[in-house]
PDB file of C-alpha atoms and ligand atoms in Angstrom:
ATOM      1  CA  MET J  26       0.190  -0.034  -0.293  1.00  0.00           C
ATOM      2  CA  GLY J  27       1.306   3.387  -1.387  1.00  0.00           C
ATOM      3  CA  VAL J  28       1.528   6.673   0.826  1.00  0.00           C
ATOM      4  CA  ILE J  29      -1.382   8.646   1.075  1.00  0.00           C
ATOM      5  CA  ARG J  30      -1.082  11.903  -1.088  1.00  0.00           C
ATOM      6  CA  VAL J  31      -3.590  14.836  -0.166  1.00  0.00           C
ATOM      7  CA  VAL J  32      -3.235  17.892  -2.098  1.00  0.00           C
ATOM      8  CA  ALA J  33      -3.877  21.250   0.207  1.00  0.00           C
ATOM      9  CA  LEU J  34      -5.358  24.450  -2.317  1.00  0.00           C
ATOM     10  CA  CYS J  35      -4.369  27.685  -0.557  1.00  0.00           C
ATOM     11  CA  GLY J  36      -7.075  30.748  -1.420  1.00  0.00           C
ATOM     12  CA  SER J  37      -4.905  33.073   0.066  1.00  0.00           C
ATOM     13  CA  GLN J  38      -2.167  35.354  -1.733  1.00  0.00           C
ATOM     14  CA  ALA J  39      -1.886  37.767   1.365  1.00  0.00           C
ATOM     15  CA  PRO J  40       2.048  38.204   2.617  1.00  0.00           C
ATOM     16  CA  GLN J  41       1.388  36.365   5.836  1.00  0.00           C
ATOM     17  CA  SER J  42      -1.557  35.149   4.769  1.00  0.00           C
ATOM     18  CA  SER J  43      -3.382  33.803   8.119  1.00  0.00           C
ATOM     19  CA  THR J  44      -5.429  30.933   5.828  1.00  0.00           C
ATOM     20  CA  GLU J  45      -1.912  29.632   4.342  1.00  0.00           C
ATOM     21  CA  SER J  46      -0.588  29.654   7.983  1.00  0.00           C
ATOM     22  CA  LEU J  47      -3.745  27.824   9.136  1.00  0.00           C
ATOM     23  CA  LEU J  48      -3.682  25.627   6.112  1.00  0.00           C
ATOM     24  CA  ARG J  49      -0.168  24.907   6.389  1.00  0.00           C
ATOM     25  CA  VAL J  50      -0.516  23.897   9.877  1.00  0.00           C
ATOM     26  CA  ALA J  51      -3.385  21.284   8.548  1.00  0.00           C
ATOM     27  CA  ALA J  52      -1.054  20.036   6.295  1.00  0.00           C
ATOM     28  CA  THR J  53       2.157  19.711   8.865  1.00  0.00           C
ATOM     29  CA  HIS J  54      -0.432  17.490  10.554  1.00  0.00           C
ATOM     30  CA  ALA J  55      -1.290  15.462   7.759  1.00  0.00           C
ATOM     31  CA  GLU J  56       2.379  14.880   7.041  1.00  0.00           C
ATOM     32  CA  LEU J  57       3.357  13.490  10.300  1.00  0.00           C
ATOM     33  CA  LEU J  58       0.988  10.999   9.827  1.00  0.00           C
ATOM     34  CA  GLY J  59       2.634   9.479   7.329  1.00  0.00           C
ATOM     35  CA  ALA J  60       0.630  11.578   4.377  1.00  0.00           C
ATOM     36  CA  ASP J  61       3.002  12.986   1.664  1.00  0.00           C
ATOM     37  CA  VAL J  62       1.576  16.256   1.157  1.00  0.00           C
ATOM     38  CA  CYS J  63       1.624  19.297  -2.214  1.00  0.00           C
ATOM     39  CA  PHE J  64       0.876  22.227  -1.188  1.00  0.00           C
ATOM     40  CA  PHE J  65      -0.254  25.275  -3.830  1.00  0.00           C
ATOM     41  CA  ARG J  66       0.169  28.593  -2.587  1.00  0.00           C
ATOM     42  CA  GLY J  67      -2.327  31.169  -3.433  1.00  0.00           C
ATOM     43  CA  GLU J  68       0.268  32.164  -6.234  1.00  0.00           C
ATOM     44  CA  GLN J  69       0.590  29.065  -7.568  1.00  0.00           C
ATOM     45  CA  LEU J  70      -3.224  29.395  -7.724  1.00  0.00           C
ATOM     46  CA  ARG J  71      -3.530  32.841  -9.568  1.00  0.00           C
ATOM     47  CA  LEU J  72      -5.234  31.301 -12.751  1.00  0.00           C
ATOM     48  CA  PRO J  73      -7.315  33.246 -15.889  1.00  0.00           C
ATOM     49  CA  LEU J  74     -10.783  33.099 -14.847  1.00  0.00           C
ATOM     50  CA  TYR J  75     -12.006  29.920 -16.047  1.00  0.00           C
ATOM     51  CA  GLY J  76     -12.947  29.243 -19.888  1.00  0.00           C
ATOM     52  CA  SER J  77     -10.907  33.008 -20.673  1.00  0.00           C
ATOM     53  CA  PRO J  78      -7.627  32.512 -23.088  1.00  0.00           C
ATOM     54  CA  ALA J  79      -4.840  30.882 -21.370  1.00  0.00           C
ATOM     55  CA  ASP J  80      -1.065  31.124 -22.419  1.00  0.00           C
ATOM     56  CA  ALA J  81       1.418  27.811 -21.985  1.00  0.00           C
ATOM     57  CA  ARG J  82       2.545  29.077 -18.701  1.00  0.00           C
ATOM     58  CA  ASP J  83      -1.132  29.026 -17.538  1.00  0.00           C
ATOM     59  CA  ALA J  84      -1.738  25.466 -19.392  1.00  0.00           C
ATOM     60  CA  ALA J  85       1.395  23.973 -17.646  1.00  0.00           C
ATOM     61  CA  ALA J  86       0.015  25.640 -14.579  1.00  0.00           C
ATOM     62  CA  VAL J  87      -3.255  24.135 -14.884  1.00  0.00           C
ATOM     63  CA  GLY J  88      -2.309  20.800 -16.050  1.00  0.00           C
ATOM     64  CA  GLU J  89       0.409  20.698 -12.432  1.00  0.00           C
ATOM     65  CA  LEU J  90      -2.874  21.425 -10.311  1.00  0.00           C
ATOM     66  CA  LEU J  91      -4.960  18.391 -12.452  1.00  0.00           C
ATOM     67  CA  ALA J  92      -2.325  16.301 -11.921  1.00  0.00           C
ATOM     68  CA  SER J  93      -1.506  16.768  -8.467  1.00  0.00           C
ATOM     69  CA  VAL J  94      -5.274  16.376  -7.412  1.00  0.00           C
ATOM     70  CA  ALA J  95      -6.132  13.431 -10.066  1.00  0.00           C
ATOM     71  CA  ALA J  96      -3.326  11.839  -8.102  1.00  0.00           C
ATOM     72  CA  ALA J  97      -4.246  12.859  -4.872  1.00  0.00           C
ATOM     73  CA  ASP J  98      -5.969  10.307  -1.961  1.00  0.00           C
ATOM     74  CA  GLY J  99      -6.923  13.794  -0.088  1.00  0.00           C
ATOM     75  CA  VAL J 100      -7.978  17.159   0.187  1.00  0.00           C
ATOM     76  CA  LEU J 101      -7.667  19.952   2.383  1.00  0.00           C
ATOM     77  CA  LEU J 102      -8.501  23.615   1.053  1.00  0.00           C
ATOM     78  CA  GLY J 103      -7.949  26.660   2.860  1.00  0.00           C
ATOM     79  CA  SER J 104      -9.965  30.100   2.274  1.00  0.00           C
ATOM     80  CA  PRO J 105     -10.461  33.263   3.664  1.00  0.00           C
ATOM     81  CA  SER J 106     -14.420  34.380   3.758  1.00  0.00           C
ATOM     82  CA  HIS J 107     -14.623  37.165   1.426  1.00  0.00           C
ATOM     83  CA  HIS J 108     -18.217  38.602   1.172  1.00  0.00           C
ATOM     84  CA  GLY J 109     -19.378  35.583   3.467  1.00  0.00           C
ATOM     85  CA  SER J 110     -18.336  32.697   0.743  1.00  0.00           C
ATOM     86  CA  LEU J 111     -14.735  31.705  -0.575  1.00  0.00           C
ATOM     87  CA  SER J 112     -12.446  33.681  -2.208  1.00  0.00           C
ATOM     88  CA  GLY J 113     -12.367  34.260  -6.400  1.00  0.00           C
ATOM     89  CA  LEU J 114      -8.816  32.524  -6.169  1.00  0.00           C
ATOM     90  CA  LEU J 115      -9.575  29.219  -4.589  1.00  0.00           C
ATOM     91  CA  LYS J 116     -12.642  28.959  -6.581  1.00  0.00           C
ATOM     92  CA  ASN J 117     -11.868  29.729 -10.380  1.00  0.00           C
ATOM     93  CA  ALA J 118      -9.103  27.115  -9.261  1.00  0.00           C
ATOM     94  CA  ILE J 119     -11.794  24.470  -8.215  1.00  0.00           C
ATOM     95  CA  ASP J 120     -13.281  25.091 -11.661  1.00  0.00           C
ATOM     96  CA  TYR J 121     -10.917  24.437 -13.260  1.00  0.00           C
ATOM     97  CA  LEU J 122     -11.590  20.971 -12.401  1.00  0.00           C
ATOM     98  CA  GLU J 123     -13.718  20.532 -14.514  1.00  0.00           C
ATOM     99  CA  GLY J 124     -10.931  18.979 -16.183  1.00  0.00           C
ATOM    100  CA  LEU J 125     -11.022  16.099 -14.449  1.00  0.00           C
ATOM    101  CA  ARG J 126     -14.729  14.895 -15.828  1.00  0.00           C
ATOM    102  CA  ASP J 127     -13.609  12.758 -17.370  1.00  0.00           C
ATOM    103  CA  HIS J 128     -11.612  11.473 -15.104  1.00  0.00           C
ATOM    104  CA  ALA J 129     -11.704   7.787 -13.782  1.00  0.00           C
ATOM    105  CA  ASN J 130     -12.687   9.023 -10.577  1.00  0.00           C
ATOM    106  CA  PRO J 131     -13.958  12.463 -11.665  1.00  0.00           C
ATOM    107  CA  TYR J 132     -13.336  15.629  -9.637  1.00  0.00           C
ATOM    108  CA  LEU J 133     -13.284  14.840  -6.097  1.00  0.00           C
ATOM    109  CA  THR J 134     -14.892  11.821  -6.323  1.00  0.00           C
ATOM    110  CA  ASP J 135     -13.618   9.194  -3.356  1.00  0.00           C
ATOM    111  CA  LYS J 136     -11.636  11.780  -1.851  1.00  0.00           C
ATOM    112  CA  ALA J 137     -12.099  12.870   1.677  1.00  0.00           C
ATOM    113  CA  VAL J 138     -11.981  17.574   1.748  1.00  0.00           C
ATOM    114  CA  GLY J 139     -10.751  18.720   4.902  1.00  0.00           C
ATOM    115  CA  CYS J 140     -11.934  22.396   4.834  1.00  0.00           C
ATOM    116  CA  VAL J 141     -10.165  25.201   6.413  1.00  0.00           C
ATOM    117  CA  ALA J 142     -12.197  28.955   6.377  1.00  0.00           C
ATOM    118  CA  VAL J 143     -10.989  32.013   8.072  1.00  0.00           C
ATOM    119  CA  GLY J 144     -12.649  35.932   8.493  1.00  0.00           C
ATOM    120  CA  ALA J 145     -12.507  38.937  10.041  1.00  0.00           C
ATOM    121  CA  GLY J 146     -15.179  37.551  12.370  1.00  0.00           C
ATOM    122  CA  THR J 147     -17.749  34.650  12.975  1.00  0.00           C
ATOM    123  CA  GLN J 148     -20.471  35.162  10.639  1.00  0.00           C
ATOM    124  CA  GLY J 149     -18.233  35.226   7.455  1.00  0.00           C
ATOM    125  CA  PRO J 150     -15.911  31.411   8.142  1.00  0.00           C
ATOM    126  CA  VAL J 151     -19.328  29.926   8.966  1.00  0.00           C
ATOM    127  CA  ASN J 152     -20.754  30.959   6.100  1.00  0.00           C
ATOM    128  CA  THR J 153     -17.639  30.166   4.035  1.00  0.00           C
ATOM    129  CA  MET J 154     -17.374  26.853   5.518  1.00  0.00           C
ATOM    130  CA  ARG J 155     -21.047  25.762   4.217  1.00  0.00           C
ATOM    131  CA  SER J 156     -20.473  27.291   0.570  1.00  0.00           C
ATOM    132  CA  LEU J 157     -16.801  24.793   0.569  1.00  0.00           C
ATOM    133  CA  ARG J 158     -18.901  22.035   1.939  1.00  0.00           C
ATOM    134  CA  ASP J 159     -21.630  22.754  -0.993  1.00  0.00           C
ATOM    135  CA  THR J 160     -18.693  23.690  -3.370  1.00  0.00           C
ATOM    136  CA  VAL J 161     -17.100  19.526  -2.483  1.00  0.00           C
ATOM    137  CA  HIS J 162     -20.042  17.944  -2.769  1.00  0.00           C
ATOM    138  CA  SER J 163     -21.170  19.329  -5.897  1.00  0.00           C
ATOM    139  CA  LEU J 164     -17.292  17.719  -7.219  1.00  0.00           C
ATOM    140  CA  ARG J 165     -18.219  14.558  -5.502  1.00  0.00           C
ATOM    141  CA  GLY J 166     -15.998  15.238  -2.641  1.00  0.00           C
ATOM    142  CA  TRP J 167     -17.101  13.886   1.070  1.00  0.00           C
ATOM    143  CA  PRO J 168     -15.599  17.229   3.680  1.00  0.00           C
ATOM    144  CA  THR J 169     -14.928  15.962   6.817  1.00  0.00           C
ATOM    145  CA  PRO J 170     -17.037  15.817   9.961  1.00  0.00           C
ATOM    146  CA  LEU J 171     -15.168  18.018  11.528  1.00  0.00           C
ATOM    147  CA  GLY J 172     -14.380  21.522   9.582  1.00  0.00           C
ATOM    148  CA  VAL J 173     -12.324  24.381  10.489  1.00  0.00           C
ATOM    149  CA  ALA J 174     -14.156  28.224  11.120  1.00  0.00           C
ATOM    150  CA  VAL J 175     -12.174  30.992  12.670  1.00  0.00           C
ATOM    151  CA  ASP J 176     -11.653  34.560  13.192  1.00  0.00           C
ATOM    152  CA  ARG J 177      -8.291  35.243  12.837  1.00  0.00           C
ATOM    153  CA  ALA J 178      -7.666  37.583  15.225  1.00  0.00           C
ATOM    154  CA  SER J 179      -8.455  35.281  18.104  1.00  0.00           C
ATOM    155  CA  ALA J 180      -7.054  31.703  16.758  1.00  0.00           C
ATOM    156  CA  LEU J 181      -3.977  32.788  15.640  1.00  0.00           C
ATOM    157  CA  CYS J 182      -0.849  34.835  17.106  1.00  0.00           C
ATOM    158  CA  GLN J 183       2.072  36.011  14.995  1.00  0.00           C
ATOM    159  CA  GLY J 184       0.901  33.315  12.238  1.00  0.00           C
ATOM    160  CA  ILE J 185       0.327  30.786  15.252  1.00  0.00           C
ATOM    161  CA  PRO J 186      -2.814  29.119  16.084  1.00  0.00           C
ATOM    162  CA  SER J 187      -3.496  28.677  19.364  1.00  0.00           C
ATOM    163  CA  PRO J 188      -3.537  25.276  21.170  1.00  0.00           C
ATOM    164  CA  ALA J 189      -7.839  24.635  19.998  1.00  0.00           C
ATOM    165  CA  VAL J 190      -7.373  25.646  17.100  1.00  0.00           C
ATOM    166  CA  GLU J 191      -4.392  23.413  15.873  1.00  0.00           C
ATOM    167  CA  HIS J 192      -6.170  20.686  17.588  1.00  0.00           C
ATOM    168  CA  GLN J 193      -8.913  21.017  15.859  1.00  0.00           C
ATOM    169  CA  LEU J 194      -6.223  21.711  12.140  1.00  0.00           C
ATOM    170  CA  ALA J 195      -4.742  17.850  13.784  1.00  0.00           C
ATOM    171  CA  MET J 196      -8.121  16.861  14.073  1.00  0.00           C
ATOM    172  CA  VAL J 197      -9.221  17.474  10.509  1.00  0.00           C
ATOM    173  CA  SER J 198      -6.321  16.178   8.539  1.00  0.00           C
ATOM    174  CA  ARG J 199      -6.565  12.842  10.801  1.00  0.00           C
ATOM    175  CA  GLN J 200      -9.836  12.720   9.356  1.00  0.00           C
ATOM    176  CA  VAL J 201      -9.057  13.505   6.068  1.00  0.00           C
ATOM    177  CA  VAL J 202      -5.681  10.479   5.965  1.00  0.00           C
ATOM    178  CA  GLU J 203      -7.987   8.227   7.801  1.00  0.00           C
ATOM    179  CA  PHE J 204     -11.158   8.426   5.312  1.00  0.00           C
ATOM    180  CA  ALA J 205      -8.274   7.288   2.671  1.00  0.00           C
ATOM    181  CA  LEU J 206      -6.719   4.528   4.460  1.00  0.00           C
ATOM    182  CA  ALA J 207     -10.181   3.469   4.866  1.00  0.00           C
ATOM    183  CA  ARG J 208     -11.418   3.542   1.144  1.00  0.00           C
ATOM    184  CA  ARG J 209      -8.436   2.290   0.170  1.00  0.00           C
ATOM    185  CA  ALA J 210      -9.055  -0.817   2.477  1.00  0.00           C
ATOM    186  CA  GLY J 211     -12.345  -1.103   1.732  1.00  0.00           C
ATOM    187  CA  ALA J 212     -11.381  -1.011  -2.164  1.00  0.00           C
ATOM    188  CA  GLY J 213      -8.886  -4.188  -1.298  1.00  0.00           C
ATOM    189  CA  GLU J 214     -11.672  -5.556   0.240  1.00  0.00           C
ATOM    190  CA  ARG J 215     -14.124  -5.501  -2.508  1.00  0.00           C
ATOM    191  CA  ARG J 216     -10.914  -6.866  -5.194  1.00  0.00           C
ATOM    192  CA  VAL J 217     -11.077  -9.770  -2.533  1.00  0.00           C
ATOM    193  CA  GLY J 218     -14.731 -10.326  -2.528  1.00  0.00           C
ATOM    194  CA  ASN J 219     -14.701 -10.025  -6.673  1.00  0.00           C
TER     195      ASN J 219
HETATM  196  C1  LIG Q 329     -12.590  41.414   0.227  1.00  0.00           C
HETATM  197  C2  LIG Q 329     -12.356  40.843   0.928  1.00  0.00           C
HETATM  198  C3  LIG Q 329     -13.801  40.550   1.340  1.00  0.00           C
HETATM  199  C4  LIG Q 329     -14.076  40.116   3.012  1.00  0.00           C
HETATM  200  N1  LIG Q 329     -14.887  39.839   3.709  1.00  0.00           N
HETATM  201  C5  LIG Q 329     -15.179  39.249   4.214  1.00  0.00           C
HETATM  202  C6  LIG Q 329     -16.412  38.567   5.129  1.00  0.00           C
HETATM  203  O1  LIG Q 329     -17.863  38.922   4.483  1.00  0.00           O
HETATM  204  N2  LIG Q 329     -16.664  38.202   6.818  1.00  0.00           N
HETATM  205  C7  LIG Q 329     -15.136  38.150   7.052  1.00  0.00           C
HETATM  206  O2  LIG Q 329     -15.979  37.402   7.937  1.00  0.00           O
HETATM  207  N3  LIG Q 329     -14.277  38.537   6.274  1.00  0.00           N
HETATM  208  C8  LIG Q 329     -14.263  39.168   5.285  1.00  0.00           C
HETATM  209  N4  LIG Q 329     -12.944  39.332   5.082  1.00  0.00           N
HETATM  210  C9  LIG Q 329     -11.504  39.976   6.087  1.00  0.00           C
HETATM  211  C10 LIG Q 329     -10.989  38.189   5.550  1.00  0.00           C
HETATM  212  O3  LIG Q 329     -11.324  37.483   5.845  1.00  0.00           O
HETATM  213  C11 LIG Q 329      -9.544  38.185   6.625  1.00  0.00           C
HETATM  214  O4  LIG Q 329      -9.139  39.597   6.841  1.00  0.00           O
HETATM  215  C12 LIG Q 329      -9.471  36.949   6.444  1.00  0.00           C
HETATM  216  O5  LIG Q 329      -8.290  36.534   7.703  1.00  0.00           O
HETATM  217  C13 LIG Q 329      -8.332  36.649   5.715  1.00  0.00           C
HETATM  218  O6  LIG Q 329      -7.346  36.175   5.274  1.00  0.00           O
HETATM  219  P1  LIG Q 329      -5.807  35.889   4.532  1.00  0.00           P
HETATM  220  O7  LIG Q 329      -4.876  36.798   5.658  1.00  0.00           O
HETATM  221  O8  LIG Q 329      -5.188  34.323   4.449  1.00  0.00           O
HETATM  222  O9  LIG Q 329      -6.137  36.668   3.287  1.00  0.00           O
HETATM  223  C14 LIG Q 329     -12.738  39.954   3.928  1.00  0.00           C
HETATM  224  C15 LIG Q 329     -11.508  40.659   3.108  1.00  0.00           C
HETATM  225  C16 LIG Q 329     -11.200  40.860   1.889  1.00  0.00           C
HETATM  226  C17 LIG Q 329     -10.313  41.419   1.554  1.00  0.00           C
END
């Protein structure tokens, strides 16, 4: 059984992004559980608006994104709350997953997806979490039971999460990795049963 692969997509390109700080902590916890994490920073997701012309460099960046998502067993999504929803940067990158429509496992099929939403208050990130989960459902993914929706002022101090928030991030990563392991074990059983 190979290593579990997790892809992390960060929906903020802000300098000292609070979303990136928290998503990196979640990614580190996934690595501590033995996962191989491919992390896309906000800048790496700076792609032309989906459906508009793309140059060769953009096409290469999209290809890298699609290959990483297709190869992943699990996903971590991090988004700032932008007007009560996920950032346009992340939504646009997710729209490119339409490129996986005809893949053997289309879109996010069979992948657990841990979501992290960060706002400048509490209402925004909670609504953003809901948007993230709706989007994941649309892509046939499995949002983890726990998501992390936080007000950045109380969740982080100089880029370091509070112990309570770190605990939540660790749990989300555990749920992503354990779901991937369970799916693999289940696939093995189905093969044995055939
Ligand atoms: C365009 C824009 C819209 C925002 N809308 C909301 C919002 O609706 N609710 C909220 O709580 N915070 C909102 N914020 C604040 C950000 O969610 C918050 O500062 C977050 O921590 C930014 O994450 P980042 O540092 O990773 O970019 C908004 C910020 C921007 C730039």
